[in-house]
Amino acid sequence: QAALCCEYWSRAQDKCSPGTNTNARERWLQSCAPSRPPGCSAASSSERYAVDAMSDFDERDASDDEPELNEEEVLEQLQELHRQLAERQKDEVDATPSLLEPPKKLIICATRRPVRLEKPFGEASFKYETSRSGLTSAVNALQNDGVECRWVAWPGCAVEKTSQEGVRQRLEDDFNCRPVFLERDLVEAFYARFCHGVLWPLFHSLPTDVTGRTDLYEAFVQANQKYLEAVALEYQEGDVVLVHDYELMLLPAMIRGRFPDAPVGFFCHCPFPSSEYYRMLPAREQLLRGALGADLISFNHFDYVRHFLNACMRVLGLESAPSRLEYLGRLVSVSICPAGIDPRRFVVEESIKDKVKKLKVTGRRVVLSLDALDASKGIPQRLLALEALLDRKPEWRGRAVLVLCCRDRGRRVDAPLRRAVDALVGHVNGRFGRADYVPVHYVKRRLGEDEVKALYVAADVALIASVREGVNLWAMEYVACQAARRDDSPPGVLVYSEFAGCASSFSGGALIVNPYDAEGVADALHNALAMKVTERRLRHHALGRYVNTYTASLWGRRLVRELRLARERTAAHATLLPLDVAQLRSFYERSRRRLLVLEYDGALAPHASLPRLAQPSPTLVSALRALCADSRNTVYVLSGRRRDDLDEWLSRDQLPRLGLVAEAGYWVRRAPSPLAQKDSGTSLATSLLGHPSDTSLEVESPEKDDEDEVSSDWEPPRRAVDLTWRDEVAPILESFTRRTPGSALETTDARLCWYFRDADPDFGIQQAKNLQLHLEVVVEHRPVRVVMSSLKKSVVVQPARVSPGRALRGAIPSFDSYDLILAVGDEVYSEEDVFELFEGSPHSFSVTVGRRLSRASFFLDEEEVLPTLQTLAAVTNEAVGTPLSSAQTLPRTSSLDLGASRMMPESPTPMTASFRPVDFPSFEEVSAAEEKVVDAAAALVEDQSLNS
């Protein structure tokens, strides 16, 4: 759509009169580009309309009698075109059915309440004043769409306990708000000192002291906990919860803990700092984990999304995609949803126009600066810019007036700023003021809505010089009110800070400045005051399209819709369950043929770039030795390490029955084959109930000793593997190792591993992606696989037909012979996934390390893996600790007929440690046998043939 409009109007400019200003034409064409987020495509009908309009202009262009167009006519055509395009887009949006049903109820949790609650000095009752914030406008728009909205908010001041019930009733009845009452001391510690004294400056990248604030953080947690209790009283299944801004950053995780299936969104209105600033905060991990409890996290600008994802990577070690990240097995979506205003609220009535006439002074040009007294708003920078303007451009002395409206909230934290602003106002007025001219009109009080609208209309220039801000809604309100200016009074110009949100979206209409460059801001003010009428209208038209498109109502609808979509994406992925170790032990005790597959790196030992740092602990070796001592167990350890390292750490001398898979499947050291039962006709039931003619379990020694069964040699792949690519790939990896500080290269017989765990996180992941792309081009036609692991911080180049799954499948003839399979790993392999081998098996426990998206069915935390193995090893020790030769026998019977059963022999037949194994049936067979036993017992009781 943008391209078609530009082409259409580029042809139109040839019709303009020869005197048309070239710069005005360029700005005019630039304004044709719609202000919308990247990736938003135009509607098809809009494209067709632009094509029709361009074809119509082609026909007119063929005529030589067409009269010339001046700038005013071209501008009118431009505005008419955009108006018709907007109408067509609106019709299509209205005709498109909603992708999701509206929520049952939307619960908005915010400290920006829908009503201002004040108690004037000397009065007994509270004063209730409806809020005019953009959040309130968005909620009102959702209510007009039929969405039931419920506020959970702090009233804004401390309320005595004797008055709380009356205030609660009034807020619930008149404002649909459940209040959260905070004590005066808690408000001081939580809101004034921690939120505005620590978090607000930090999030705005301003110098602040964050040390020694433990007590304040505890107050922050306590306040969020009170919000949680209020949400718990409101929430019902099917409701959607939206948490607003950084003051409640812990609340999403608290709600997730109380209501695991609740759709929760978090919108951060203020900017999010870069990781260098954010990491100074002692509670940095807790705040990030609190926000990650939401299904959707949204910001005003892409920079803040990038900073947030970077902080998650550097502080929590999480990997992310541009629009989502994985946390505790859930997909958390991250989006950009710029806030807006309700333009309909800023329609200027006739009564306001009378006030505008009083504000306008003949020959004076008004520069409006409207903001709160805050360090992030750049108030001193605005005064310095005005001083530079009057100093460098003397023609504006006596003509340019700055109306500085800074609402002073009386906070102690603003005391230094208050003194600095007062001093600068006096300095500028004292230097350039006269008896009939005051350069700066300084207003500290809160202005009424009509006064603000009148100032918006009267101002020729609006100056926004924030040093850091999420998004400035005052600027949008100024643009909306400027539409009321008459034809003889062209619209004003917006001078906007490049450090405020949406600066890139305003670049087509506003003058973007660096607030720290006083002379640069002064030049922009001069250009704005001296700007031609046509350029003013073109710039205002571009800004007006943005303000009227990205409104507060659109923000609310998009946020709710994206939240529901994010929740559906999260629910689409199977959520991992924590492994029930007691249940696993119960299965382990009853099973007779077990297969244990354990991944070494990340599960049994921590990830490490250097092999010497990945040696197993004595406790781990002891647990593996106990598991391997049970001849019913087949134990395999998988690793990407070299076979020499594994031989040194887990040698045959220590663990003769342990199977190893080295270099991710290239080398295999087989474990002994599971013992085979010779009497295949014996079932589980008969082995447990005894046999009338055979009172003991026959035991015999195996044909070979265990040492003879174990192969001491490493086996390579059965098929020949092409390794000629190594000479071509190795120099590339060595080059990246030299260019990436902290990286390391490990060379094995079949693999080349490049680790970037100790490199800078950002630079390391960037180099890894570049390396992966480079290698995929080099080995495109070779039987080689390039795998980048974000978890292990590595890039591995290995033969395509080599993987742990293939090696395990070749070492074990059949997995069906095992009645218990336990697979523990920390990463899903790209092709022959180990977990994939056991999918669908009713006897398998696939366990991943850490809660994340995986093909596994269960998860264990990293510190729980070794205790779980020790629990299983304890069962093995109990079974193997007492020699079976002097213990008990297992009686058996050939029939389930309990009437023919006999007592166990008093003198059990001795059993040796090496006994003939039983072909243990499946659990389905066990269940069937148990049902037959119950039926037979019931029949015997009924026949009275069973002795009491």
JSON list of N, CA and C in Angstrom, two decimals, residues 146-192:
[
{"chain": "A", "resi": 146, "resn": "GLY", "atom": "N", "xyz": [-18.53, -5.30, 24.97]},
{"chain": "A", "resi": 146, "resn": "GLY", "atom": "CA", "xyz": [-19.24, -6.37, 25.65]},
{"chain": "A", "resi": 146, "resn": "GLY", "atom": "C", "xyz": [-18.38, -7.19, 26.59]},
{"chain": "A", "resi": 147, "resn": "VAL", "atom": "N", "xyz": [-17.14, -6.77, 26.85]},
{"chain": "A", "resi": 147, "resn": "VAL", "atom": "CA", "xyz": [-16.26, -7.51, 27.76]},
{"chain": "A", "resi": 147, "resn": "VAL", "atom": "C", "xyz": [-16.49, -7.00, 29.18]},
{"chain": "A", "resi": 148, "resn": "GLU", "atom": "N", "xyz": [-16.76, -7.90, 30.08]},
{"chain": "A", "resi": 148, "resn": "GLU", "atom": "CA", "xyz": [-16.91, -7.52, 31.49]},
{"chain": "A", "resi": 148, "resn": "GLU", "atom": "C", "xyz": [-15.54, -7.27, 32.08]},
{"chain": "A", "resi": 149, "resn": "CYS", "atom": "N", "xyz": [-15.30, -6.09, 32.56]},
{"chain": "A", "resi": 149, "resn": "CYS", "atom": "CA", "xyz": [-14.00, -5.70, 33.11]},
{"chain": "A", "resi": 149, "resn": "CYS", "atom": "C", "xyz": [-14.14, -5.43, 34.60]},
{"chain": "A", "resi": 150, "resn": "ARG", "atom": "N", "xyz": [-13.15, -5.86, 35.32]},
{"chain": "A", "resi": 150, "resn": "ARG", "atom": "CA", "xyz": [-13.14, -5.68, 36.77]},
{"chain": "A", "resi": 150, "resn": "ARG", "atom": "C", "xyz": [-11.76, -5.20, 37.18]},
{"chain": "A", "resi": 151, "resn": "TRP", "atom": "N", "xyz": [-11.72, -4.08, 37.92]},
{"chain": "A", "resi": 151, "resn": "TRP", "atom": "CA", "xyz": [-10.46, -3.51, 38.37]},
{"chain": "A", "resi": 151, "resn": "TRP", "atom": "C", "xyz": [-10.06, -4.09, 39.71]},
{"chain": "A", "resi": 152, "resn": "VAL", "atom": "N", "xyz": [-8.76, -4.32, 39.86]},
{"chain": "A", "resi": 152, "resn": "VAL", "atom": "CA", "xyz": [-8.15, -4.60, 41.16]},
{"chain": "A", "resi": 152, "resn": "VAL", "atom": "C", "xyz": [-7.04, -3.58, 41.32]},
{"chain": "A", "resi": 153, "resn": "ALA", "atom": "N", "xyz": [-7.26, -2.57, 42.16]},
{"chain": "A", "resi": 153, "resn": "ALA", "atom": "CA", "xyz": [-6.36, -1.43, 42.18]},
{"chain": "A", "resi": 153, "resn": "ALA", "atom": "C", "xyz": [-6.25, -0.84, 43.58]},
{"chain": "A", "resi": 154, "resn": "TRP", "atom": "N", "xyz": [-5.16, -0.18, 43.81]},
{"chain": "A", "resi": 154, "resn": "TRP", "atom": "CA", "xyz": [-4.94, 0.57, 45.04]},
{"chain": "A", "resi": 154, "resn": "TRP", "atom": "C", "xyz": [-5.66, 1.91, 44.91]},
{"chain": "A", "resi": 155, "resn": "PRO", "atom": "N", "xyz": [-6.40, 2.34, 45.92]},
{"chain": "A", "resi": 155, "resn": "PRO", "atom": "CA", "xyz": [-7.15, 3.60, 45.77]},
{"chain": "A", "resi": 155, "resn": "PRO", "atom": "C", "xyz": [-6.29, 4.84, 45.59]},
{"chain": "A", "resi": 156, "resn": "GLY", "atom": "N", "xyz": [-5.02, 4.78, 45.95]},
{"chain": "A", "resi": 156, "resn": "GLY", "atom": "CA", "xyz": [-4.15, 5.94, 45.75]},
{"chain": "A", "resi": 156, "resn": "GLY", "atom": "C", "xyz": [-3.76, 6.63, 47.02]},
{"chain": "A", "resi": 157, "resn": "CYS", "atom": "N", "xyz": [-4.33, 6.24, 48.14]},
{"chain": "A", "resi": 157, "resn": "CYS", "atom": "CA", "xyz": [-3.97, 6.83, 49.41]},
{"chain": "A", "resi": 157, "resn": "CYS", "atom": "C", "xyz": [-4.31, 5.83, 50.51]},
{"chain": "A", "resi": 158, "resn": "ALA", "atom": "N", "xyz": [-3.77, 6.07, 51.70]},
{"chain": "A", "resi": 158, "resn": "ALA", "atom": "CA", "xyz": [-4.05, 5.19, 52.83]},
{"chain": "A", "resi": 158, "resn": "ALA", "atom": "C", "xyz": [-5.45, 5.47, 53.36]},
{"chain": "A", "resi": 159, "resn": "VAL", "atom": "N", "xyz": [-6.20, 4.41, 53.61]},
{"chain": "A", "resi": 159, "resn": "VAL", "atom": "CA", "xyz": [-7.57, 4.52, 54.11]},
{"chain": "A", "resi": 159, "resn": "VAL", "atom": "C", "xyz": [-7.63, 3.84, 55.48]},
{"chain": "A", "resi": 160, "resn": "GLU", "atom": "N", "xyz": [-8.15, 4.56, 56.47]},
{"chain": "A", "resi": 160, "resn": "GLU", "atom": "CA", "xyz": [-8.27, 3.99, 57.80]},
{"chain": "A", "resi": 160, "resn": "GLU", "atom": "C", "xyz": [-9.21, 2.79, 57.78]},
{"chain": "A", "resi": 161, "resn": "LYS", "atom": "N", "xyz": [-8.97, 1.86, 58.70]},
{"chain": "A", "resi": 161, "resn": "LYS", "atom": "CA", "xyz": [-9.77, 0.64, 58.73]},
{"chain": "A", "resi": 161, "resn": "LYS", "atom": "C", "xyz": [-11.24, 0.93, 58.96]},
{"chain": "A", "resi": 162, "resn": "THR", "atom": "N", "xyz": [-11.53, 2.00, 59.71]},
{"chain": "A", "resi": 162, "resn": "THR", "atom": "CA", "xyz": [-12.93, 2.33, 59.95]},
{"chain": "A", "resi": 162, "resn": "THR", "atom": "C", "xyz": [-13.65, 2.81, 58.70]},
{"chain": "A", "resi": 163, "resn": "SER", "atom": "N", "xyz": [-12.90, 3.28, 57.72]},
{"chain": "A", "resi": 163, "resn": "SER", "atom": "CA", "xyz": [-13.51, 3.81, 56.49]},
{"chain": "A", "resi": 163, "resn": "SER", "atom": "C", "xyz": [-13.41, 2.84, 55.32]},
{"chain": "A", "resi": 164, "resn": "GLN", "atom": "N", "xyz": [-12.70, 1.73, 55.50]},
{"chain": "A", "resi": 164, "resn": "GLN", "atom": "CA", "xyz": [-12.44, 0.84, 54.36]},
{"chain": "A", "resi": 164, "resn": "GLN", "atom": "C", "xyz": [-13.70, 0.21, 53.80]},
{"chain": "A", "resi": 165, "resn": "GLU", "atom": "N", "xyz": [-14.63, -0.18, 54.66]},
{"chain": "A", "resi": 165, "resn": "GLU", "atom": "CA", "xyz": [-15.83, -0.84, 54.17]},
{"chain": "A", "resi": 165, "resn": "GLU", "atom": "C", "xyz": [-16.66, 0.10, 53.32]},
{"chain": "A", "resi": 166, "resn": "GLY", "atom": "N", "xyz": [-16.79, 1.35, 53.75]},
{"chain": "A", "resi": 166, "resn": "GLY", "atom": "CA", "xyz": [-17.56, 2.30, 52.95]},
{"chain": "A", "resi": 166, "resn": "GLY", "atom": "C", "xyz": [-16.89, 2.63, 51.63]},
{"chain": "A", "resi": 167, "resn": "VAL", "atom": "N", "xyz": [-15.56, 2.79, 51.65]},
{"chain": "A", "resi": 167, "resn": "VAL", "atom": "CA", "xyz": [-14.84, 3.05, 50.42]},
{"chain": "A", "resi": 167, "resn": "VAL", "atom": "C", "xyz": [-14.93, 1.86, 49.47]},
{"chain": "A", "resi": 168, "resn": "ARG", "atom": "N", "xyz": [-14.82, 0.66, 50.02]},
{"chain": "A", "resi": 168, "resn": "ARG", "atom": "CA", "xyz": [-14.92, -0.53, 49.17]},
{"chain": "A", "resi": 168, "resn": "ARG", "atom": "C", "xyz": [-16.29, -0.61, 48.50]},
{"chain": "A", "resi": 169, "resn": "GLN", "atom": "N", "xyz": [-17.32, -0.35, 49.25]},
{"chain": "A", "resi": 169, "resn": "GLN", "atom": "CA", "xyz": [-18.67, -0.43, 48.68]},
{"chain": "A", "resi": 169, "resn": "GLN", "atom": "C", "xyz": [-18.86, 0.61, 47.59]},
{"chain": "A", "resi": 170, "resn": "ARG", "atom": "N", "xyz": [-18.34, 1.82, 47.81]},
{"chain": "A", "resi": 170, "resn": "ARG", "atom": "CA", "xyz": [-18.49, 2.88, 46.80]},
{"chain": "A", "resi": 170, "resn": "ARG", "atom": "C", "xyz": [-17.71, 2.54, 45.54]},
{"chain": "A", "resi": 171, "resn": "LEU", "atom": "N", "xyz": [-16.49, 2.06, 45.68]},
{"chain": "A", "resi": 171, "resn": "LEU", "atom": "CA", "xyz": [-15.67, 1.73, 44.51]},
{"chain": "A", "resi": 171, "resn": "LEU", "atom": "C", "xyz": [-16.26, 0.57, 43.73]},
{"chain": "A", "resi": 172, "resn": "GLU", "atom": "N", "xyz": [-16.79, -0.43, 44.40]},
{"chain": "A", "resi": 172, "resn": "GLU", "atom": "CA", "xyz": [-17.36, -1.58, 43.70]},
{"chain": "A", "resi": 172, "resn": "GLU", "atom": "C", "xyz": [-18.66, -1.22, 43.00]},
{"chain": "A", "resi": 173, "resn": "ASP", "atom": "N", "xyz": [-19.46, -0.39, 43.62]},
{"chain": "A", "resi": 173, "resn": "ASP", "atom": "CA", "xyz": [-20.77, -0.05, 43.03]},
{"chain": "A", "resi": 173, "resn": "ASP", "atom": "C", "xyz": [-20.64, 0.94, 41.89]},
{"chain": "A", "resi": 174, "resn": "ASP", "atom": "N", "xyz": [-19.82, 1.98, 42.07]},
{"chain": "A", "resi": 174, "resn": "ASP", "atom": "CA", "xyz": [-19.77, 3.07, 41.09]},
{"chain": "A", "resi": 174, "resn": "ASP", "atom": "C", "xyz": [-18.64, 2.94, 40.07]},
{"chain": "A", "resi": 175, "resn": "PHE", "atom": "N", "xyz": [-17.55, 2.25, 40.45]},
{"chain": "A", "resi": 175, "resn": "PHE", "atom": "CA", "xyz": [-16.38, 2.21, 39.56]},
{"chain": "A", "resi": 175, "resn": "PHE", "atom": "C", "xyz": [-15.94, 0.79, 39.20]},
{"chain": "A", "resi": 176, "resn": "ASN", "atom": "N", "xyz": [-16.72, -0.23, 39.64]},
{"chain": "A", "resi": 176, "resn": "ASN", "atom": "CA", "xyz": [-16.42, -1.62, 39.29]},
{"chain": "A", "resi": 176, "resn": "ASN", "atom": "C", "xyz": [-14.99, -2.00, 39.66]},
{"chain": "A", "resi": 177, "resn": "CYS", "atom": "N", "xyz": [-14.58, -1.61, 40.84]},
{"chain": "A", "resi": 177, "resn": "CYS", "atom": "CA", "xyz": [-13.18, -1.77, 41.27]},
{"chain": "A", "resi": 177, "resn": "CYS", "atom": "C", "xyz": [-13.15, -2.43, 42.65]},
{"chain": "A", "resi": 178, "resn": "ARG", "atom": "N", "xyz": [-12.34, -3.47, 42.76]},
{"chain": "A", "resi": 178, "resn": "ARG", "atom": "CA", "xyz": [-12.07, -4.06, 44.08]},
{"chain": "A", "resi": 178, "resn": "ARG", "atom": "C", "xyz": [-10.79, -3.41, 44.62]},
{"chain": "A", "resi": 179, "resn": "PRO", "atom": "N", "xyz": [-10.89, -2.64, 45.69]},
{"chain": "A", "resi": 179, "resn": "PRO", "atom": "CA", "xyz": [-9.71, -1.92, 46.18]},
{"chain": "A", "resi": 179, "resn": "PRO", "atom": "C", "xyz": [-8.74, -2.83, 46.92]},
{"chain": "A", "resi": 180, "resn": "VAL", "atom": "N", "xyz": [-7.48, -2.49, 46.85]},
{"chain": "A", "resi": 180, "resn": "VAL", "atom": "CA", "xyz": [-6.42, -3.14, 47.62]},
{"chain": "A", "resi": 180, "resn": "VAL", "atom": "C", "xyz": [-5.90, -2.10, 48.60]},
{"chain": "A", "resi": 181, "resn": "PHE", "atom": "N", "xyz": [-6.24, -2.26, 49.85]},
{"chain": "A", "resi": 181, "resn": "PHE", "atom": "CA", "xyz": [-5.86, -1.28, 50.87]},
{"chain": "A", "resi": 181, "resn": "PHE", "atom": "C", "xyz": [-4.46, -1.58, 51.38]},
{"chain": "A", "resi": 182, "resn": "LEU", "atom": "N", "xyz": [-3.61, -0.58, 51.33]},
{"chain": "A", "resi": 182, "resn": "LEU", "atom": "CA", "xyz": [-2.24, -0.69, 51.81]},
{"chain": "A", "resi": 182, "resn": "LEU", "atom": "C", "xyz": [-2.04, 0.28, 52.97]},
{"chain": "A", "resi": 183, "resn": "GLU", "atom": "N", "xyz": [-1.36, -0.20, 54.01]},
{"chain": "A", "resi": 183, "resn": "GLU", "atom": "CA", "xyz": [-1.09, 0.65, 55.15]},
{"chain": "A", "resi": 183, "resn": "GLU", "atom": "C", "xyz": [-0.14, 1.78, 54.77]},
{"chain": "A", "resi": 184, "resn": "ARG", "atom": "N", "xyz": [-0.16, 2.82, 55.58]},
{"chain": "A", "resi": 184, "resn": "ARG", "atom": "CA", "xyz": [0.63, 4.00, 55.26]},
{"chain": "A", "resi": 184, "resn": "ARG", "atom": "C", "xyz": [2.13, 3.67, 55.20]},
{"chain": "A", "resi": 185, "resn": "ASP", "atom": "N", "xyz": [2.62, 2.87, 56.13]},
{"chain": "A", "resi": 185, "resn": "ASP", "atom": "CA", "xyz": [4.04, 2.50, 56.13]},
{"chain": "A", "resi": 185, "resn": "ASP", "atom": "C", "xyz": [4.38, 1.64, 54.91]},
{"chain": "A", "resi": 186, "resn": "LEU", "atom": "N", "xyz": [3.45, 0.77, 54.53]},
{"chain": "A", "resi": 186, "resn": "LEU", "atom": "CA", "xyz": [3.70, -0.08, 53.36]},
{"chain": "A", "resi": 186, "resn": "LEU", "atom": "C", "xyz": [3.70, 0.75, 52.08]},
{"chain": "A", "resi": 187, "resn": "VAL", "atom": "N", "xyz": [2.82, 1.73, 51.99]},
{"chain": "A", "resi": 187, "resn": "VAL", "atom": "CA", "xyz": [2.80, 2.62, 50.83]},
{"chain": "A", "resi": 187, "resn": "VAL", "atom": "C", "xyz": [4.12, 3.37, 50.72]},
{"chain": "A", "resi": 188, "resn": "GLU", "atom": "N", "xyz": [4.63, 3.84, 51.85]},
{"chain": "A", "resi": 188, "resn": "GLU", "atom": "CA", "xyz": [5.89, 4.59, 51.84]},
{"chain": "A", "resi": 188, "resn": "GLU", "atom": "C", "xyz": [7.04, 3.71, 51.37]},
{"chain": "A", "resi": 189, "resn": "ALA", "atom": "N", "xyz": [7.13, 2.49, 51.89]},
{"chain": "A", "resi": 189, "resn": "ALA", "atom": "CA", "xyz": [8.25, 1.60, 51.54]},
{"chain": "A", "resi": 189, "resn": "ALA", "atom": "C", "xyz": [8.09, 1.02, 50.14]},
{"chain": "A", "resi": 190, "resn": "PHE", "atom": "N", "xyz": [6.88, 0.57, 49.81]},
{"chain": "A", "resi": 190, "resn": "PHE", "atom": "CA", "xyz": [6.65, -0.10, 48.53]},
{"chain": "A", "resi": 190, "resn": "PHE", "atom": "C", "xyz": [6.60, 0.89, 47.36]},
{"chain": "A", "resi": 191, "resn": "TYR", "atom": "N", "xyz": [5.72, 1.90, 47.49]},
{"chain": "A", "resi": 191, "resn": "TYR", "atom": "CA", "xyz": [5.44, 2.75, 46.34]},
{"chain": "A", "resi": 191, "resn": "TYR", "atom": "C", "xyz": [6.42, 3.92, 46.23]},
{"chain": "A", "resi": 192, "resn": "ALA", "atom": "N", "xyz": [6.62, 4.63, 47.33]},
{"chain": "A", "resi": 192, "resn": "ALA", "atom": "CA", "xyz": [7.43, 5.85, 47.27]},
{"chain": "A", "resi": 192, "resn": "ALA", "atom": "C", "xyz": [8.92, 5.54, 47.21]}
]
